Amino acid sequence: DTEVTQTPKHLVMGMTNKKSLKCEQHMGHRAMYWYKQKAKKPPELMFVYSYEKLSINESVPSRFSPECPNSSLLNLHLHALQPEDSALYLCASSKGTGGDTEAFFGQGTRLTVV
Amino acid sequence: DQQVKQNSPSLSVQEGRISILNCDYTNSMFDYFLWYKKYPAEGPTFLISISSIKDKNEDGRFTVFLNKSAKHLSLHIVPSQPGDSAVYFCAASADYGQNFVFGPGTRLSVLP
């Protein structure tokens, strides 16, 4: 199983809503990532979790709150988002430590903030 | 300042010919490089990688070349097929693959 599964695939939310994006992998990977991708731009790193601990936060606003409840799951909690936060949110995972490793990406959640 | 550059935003190639996508980087600490392919409305999918201890890695129709002294890598697709039409991202890592920096992407169009 080399899949990274993201749910939901599409999400429309109002600016006052609270929602969560979910990401799951069963490859035994210990590093998991959230990326944000705007149209016609490359994915931009938001957060990195390593061994369930937040290791990198790329100056992301606090209305985005990541959570890694266990080594297979990664959540992104959303609250009070702005329309400019509408984008494709990608989750990825990799083995995480030591040696060469590639990241496997999920299909993304397309988020629209209205 | 972009650490990973893909200076050609788009490329058109005839079916059956070779596609060459280029990537330049500035950070000499990068030691692992990847190419991703992205179709519209999908997440990027991993294509091929190369470690800085190698200068070439081949996988079927895809070959990646790394020139460390020039801080340059390229992806060759031979022969190109219409299904290869997508955006190709170059990505680099300096920390055992924990953090990837992506280039802006090159849109490849393979014409039948």
mmCIF file of N, CA and C in Angstrom, chain A residues 31 33 35 37 41-43 45 48 50 55-56 58 88 90 94 96-108 110, chain B residues 31-32 34 36 38 40-46 49-53 89 95-105 107:
data_model
loop_
_atom_site.group_PDB
_atom_site.id
_atom_site.type_symbol
_atom_site.label_atom_id
_atom_site.label_comp_id
_atom_site.label_asym_id
_atom_site.label_seq_id
_atom_site.Cartn_x
_atom_site.Cartn_y
_atom_site.Cartn_z
ATOM 1 N N ALA A 31 7.342 10.770 8.794
ATOM 2 C CA ALA A 31 7.272 12.206 8.504
ATOM 3 C C ALA A 31 6.030 12.461 7.667
ATOM 4 N N TYR A 33 3.414 15.732 6.012
ATOM 5 C CA TYR A 33 3.498 17.127 5.584
ATOM 6 C C TYR A 33 2.121 17.643 5.171
ATOM 7 N N TYR A 35 0.849 20.645 2.534
ATOM 8 C CA TYR A 35 1.197 21.637 1.531
ATOM 9 C C TYR A 35 -0.072 22.363 1.111
ATOM 10 N N GLN A 37 -1.534 24.475 -2.251
ATOM 11 C CA GLN A 37 -1.231 24.794 -3.643
ATOM 12 C C GLN A 37 -2.313 25.670 -4.238
ATOM 13 N N LYS A 41 0.552 27.411 -9.320
ATOM 14 C CA LYS A 41 1.732 27.606 -8.474
ATOM 15 C C LYS A 41 2.180 26.247 -7.955
ATOM 16 N N PRO A 42 3.457 26.084 -7.610
ATOM 17 C CA PRO A 42 3.867 24.810 -7.017
ATOM 18 C C PRO A 42 3.359 24.696 -5.589
ATOM 19 N N PRO A 43 3.291 23.491 -5.067
ATOM 20 C CA PRO A 43 2.875 23.324 -3.672
ATOM 21 C C PRO A 43 3.831 24.044 -2.732
ATOM 22 N N LEU A 45 5.075 24.391 1.244
ATOM 23 C CA LEU A 45 5.065 23.664 2.505
ATOM 24 C C LEU A 45 4.430 24.514 3.596
ATOM 25 N N VAL A 48 5.459 20.357 8.881
ATOM 26 C CA VAL A 48 6.084 19.045 8.844
ATOM 27 C C VAL A 48 5.976 18.428 10.229
ATOM 28 N N SER A 50 7.345 15.135 12.374
ATOM 29 C CA SER A 50 8.315 14.058 12.398
ATOM 30 C C SER A 50 8.127 13.295 13.699
ATOM 31 N N SER A 55 7.672 19.631 13.561
ATOM 32 C CA SER A 55 9.080 20.016 13.450
ATOM 33 C C SER A 55 9.264 21.278 12.619
ATOM 34 N N ILE A 56 8.358 21.556 11.727
ATOM 35 C CA ILE A 56 8.450 22.751 10.905
ATOM 36 C C ILE A 56 7.067 23.389 10.783
ATOM 37 N N GLU A 58 5.874 26.696 8.722
ATOM 38 C CA GLU A 58 6.359 27.732 7.813
ATOM 39 C C GLU A 58 5.560 29.021 7.949
ATOM 40 N N LEU A 88 -5.841 24.080 -3.110
ATOM 41 C CA LEU A 88 -5.739 22.624 -2.985
ATOM 42 C C LEU A 88 -4.778 22.346 -1.829
ATOM 43 N N LEU A 90 -2.609 19.650 0.096
ATOM 44 C CA LEU A 90 -2.004 18.360 -0.154
ATOM 45 C C LEU A 90 -1.325 17.848 1.095
ATOM 46 N N SER A 94 6.691 10.648 4.135
ATOM 47 C CA SER A 94 7.941 10.023 3.727
ATOM 48 C C SER A 94 8.491 9.238 4.898
ATOM 49 N N GLY A 96 11.151 9.579 6.415
ATOM 50 C CA GLY A 96 11.403 10.652 7.372
ATOM 51 C C GLY A 96 12.825 10.807 7.836
ATOM 52 N N THR A 97 13.516 9.726 8.099
ATOM 53 C CA THR A 97 14.853 9.918 8.644
ATOM 54 C C THR A 97 15.827 8.972 7.978
ATOM 55 N N GLY A 98 16.989 9.471 7.692
ATOM 56 C CA GLY A 98 18.072 8.626 7.212
ATOM 57 C C GLY A 98 17.956 8.236 5.759
ATOM 58 N N GLY A 99 18.966 8.508 4.985
ATOM 59 C CA GLY A 99 19.019 8.003 3.623
ATOM 60 C C GLY A 99 18.099 8.731 2.665
ATOM 61 N N ASP A 100 18.021 8.236 1.471
ATOM 62 C CA ASP A 100 17.201 8.862 0.455
ATOM 63 C C ASP A 100 15.754 8.467 0.652
ATOM 64 N N THR A 101 14.889 9.379 0.443
ATOM 65 C CA THR A 101 13.471 9.057 0.597
ATOM 66 C C THR A 101 12.647 9.966 -0.279
ATOM 67 N N GLU A 102 11.596 9.413 -0.844
ATOM 68 C CA GLU A 102 10.694 10.256 -1.605
ATOM 69 C C GLU A 102 9.425 10.466 -0.805
ATOM 70 N N ALA A 103 8.727 11.506 -1.134
ATOM 71 C CA ALA A 103 7.462 11.794 -0.480
ATOM 72 C C ALA A 103 6.337 11.314 -1.383
ATOM 73 N N PHE A 104 5.353 10.709 -0.770
ATOM 74 C CA PHE A 104 4.156 10.303 -1.488
ATOM 75 C C PHE A 104 3.052 11.292 -1.142
ATOM 76 N N PHE A 105 2.400 11.764 -2.185
ATOM 77 C CA PHE A 105 1.365 12.764 -1.992
ATOM 78 C C PHE A 105 -0.018 12.140 -2.083
ATOM 79 N N GLY A 106 -0.949 12.709 -1.317
ATOM 80 C CA GLY A 106 -2.354 12.397 -1.499
ATOM 81 C C GLY A 106 -2.911 13.174 -2.677
ATOM 82 N N GLN A 107 -4.173 12.923 -2.977
ATOM 83 C CA GLN A 107 -4.816 13.588 -4.111
ATOM 84 C C GLN A 107 -5.258 15.003 -3.777
ATOM 85 N N GLY A 108 -5.248 15.330 -2.498
ATOM 86 C CA GLY A 108 -5.568 16.697 -2.117
ATOM 87 C C GLY A 108 -7.012 16.901 -1.741
ATOM 88 N N ARG A 110 -9.702 19.948 -2.185
ATOM 89 C CA ARG A 110 -9.904 21.266 -2.798
ATOM 90 C C ARG A 110 -10.840 22.053 -1.905
ATOM 91 N N ASP B 31 20.835 17.526 -1.280
ATOM 92 C CA ASP B 31 21.512 16.268 -1.577
ATOM 93 C C ASP B 31 20.567 15.211 -2.134
ATOM 94 N N TYR B 32 19.329 15.595 -2.343
ATOM 95 C CA TYR B 32 18.366 14.619 -2.876
ATOM 96 C C TYR B 32 17.348 15.376 -3.705
ATOM 97 N N LEU B 34 14.044 15.250 -6.650
ATOM 98 C CA LEU B 34 12.913 14.466 -7.129
ATOM 99 C C LEU B 34 12.204 15.210 -8.247
ATOM 100 N N TYR B 36 8.304 15.423 -9.843
ATOM 101 C CA TYR B 36 6.905 15.087 -9.664
ATOM 102 C C TYR B 36 6.160 15.481 -10.928
ATOM 103 N N LYS B 38 2.231 16.394 -12.319
ATOM 104 C CA LYS B 38 0.919 16.759 -11.809
ATOM 105 C C LYS B 38 -0.061 16.982 -12.947
ATOM 106 N N PRO B 40 -4.039 18.101 -13.953
ATOM 107 C CA PRO B 40 -5.018 19.047 -13.375
ATOM 108 C C PRO B 40 -5.917 18.367 -12.358
ATOM 109 N N ALA B 41 -6.203 19.066 -11.263
ATOM 110 C CA ALA B 41 -7.120 18.619 -10.215
ATOM 111 C C ALA B 41 -6.621 17.375 -9.478
ATOM 112 N N GLU B 42 -5.359 17.029 -9.633
ATOM 113 C CA GLU B 42 -4.806 15.909 -8.872
ATOM 114 C C GLU B 42 -3.596 16.375 -8.075
ATOM 115 N N GLY B 43 -3.217 15.586 -7.055
ATOM 116 C CA GLY B 43 -1.989 15.888 -6.339
ATOM 117 C C GLY B 43 -0.772 15.486 -7.156
ATOM 118 N N PRO B 44 0.374 16.088 -6.877
ATOM 119 C CA PRO B 44 1.596 15.697 -7.590
ATOM 120 C C PRO B 44 1.937 14.242 -7.291
ATOM 121 N N THR B 45 2.366 13.518 -8.302
ATOM 122 C CA THR B 45 2.776 12.134 -8.107
ATOM 123 C C THR B 45 4.270 12.017 -8.357
ATOM 124 N N PHE B 46 4.898 11.245 -7.517
ATOM 125 C CA PHE B 46 6.335 11.057 -7.612
ATOM 126 C C PHE B 46 6.678 10.336 -8.924
ATOM 127 N N SER B 49 13.722 9.926 -8.781
ATOM 128 C CA SER B 49 14.567 10.679 -7.860
ATOM 129 C C SER B 49 16.035 10.427 -8.176
ATOM 130 N N ILE B 50 16.892 11.244 -7.597
ATOM 131 C CA ILE B 50 18.323 11.025 -7.712
ATOM 132 C C ILE B 50 19.008 11.583 -6.474
ATOM 133 N N SER B 51 19.965 10.833 -5.990
ATOM 134 C CA SER B 51 20.765 11.267 -4.854
ATOM 135 C C SER B 51 22.007 11.969 -5.364
ATOM 136 N N SER B 52 22.565 12.831 -4.529
ATOM 137 C CA SER B 52 23.740 13.590 -4.958
ATOM 138 C C SER B 52 24.981 12.729 -5.149
ATOM 139 N N ILE B 53 24.928 11.467 -4.718
ATOM 140 C CA ILE B 53 26.095 10.602 -4.934
ATOM 141 C C ILE B 53 26.087 9.990 -6.337
ATOM 142 N N PHE B 89 7.257 19.142 -11.722
ATOM 143 C CA PHE B 89 7.923 19.899 -10.671
ATOM 144 C C PHE B 89 9.235 19.217 -10.302
ATOM 145 N N ASP B 95 17.770 17.645 3.931
ATOM 146 C CA ASP B 95 17.713 17.179 5.308
ATOM 147 C C ASP B 95 17.127 15.785 5.360
ATOM 148 N N TYR B 96 17.789 14.829 4.734
ATOM 149 C CA TYR B 96 17.310 13.448 4.701
ATOM 150 C C TYR B 96 15.868 13.377 4.195
ATOM 151 N N GLY B 97 15.522 14.275 3.298
ATOM 152 C CA GLY B 97 14.195 14.224 2.706
ATOM 153 C C GLY B 97 13.087 14.700 3.603
ATOM 154 N N GLN B 98 13.399 15.378 4.681
ATOM 155 C CA GLN B 98 12.342 15.826 5.580
ATOM 156 C C GLN B 98 11.615 17.051 5.056
ATOM 157 N N ASN B 99 12.273 17.826 4.228
ATOM 158 C CA ASN B 99 11.691 19.092 3.798
ATOM 159 C C ASN B 99 12.036 19.283 2.337
ATOM 160 N N PHE B 100 11.001 19.370 1.525
ATOM 161 C CA PHE B 100 11.223 19.483 0.091
ATOM 162 C C PHE B 100 10.936 20.902 -0.364
ATOM 163 N N VAL B 101 11.813 21.446 -1.187
ATOM 164 C CA VAL B 101 11.591 22.740 -1.823
ATOM 165 C C VAL B 101 11.257 22.472 -3.273
ATOM 166 N N PHE B 102 10.132 23.010 -3.724
ATOM 167 C CA PHE B 102 9.675 22.757 -5.088
ATOM 168 C C PHE B 102 10.065 23.899 -6.011
ATOM 169 N N GLY B 103 10.357 23.553 -7.247
ATOM 170 C CA GLY B 103 10.474 24.550 -8.304
ATOM 171 C C GLY B 103 9.094 24.971 -8.767
ATOM 172 N N PRO B 104 9.006 25.979 -9.623
ATOM 173 C CA PRO B 104 7.703 26.507 -10.051
ATOM 174 C C PRO B 104 6.974 25.629 -11.049
ATOM 175 N N GLY B 105 7.666 24.670 -11.624
ATOM 176 C CA GLY B 105 6.999 23.771 -12.554
ATOM 177 C C GLY B 105 7.199 24.153 -14.005
ATOM 178 N N ARG B 107 5.203 23.218 -17.682
ATOM 179 C CA ARG B 107 4.067 22.538 -18.307
ATOM 180 C C ARG B 107 4.528 21.912 -19.614
#
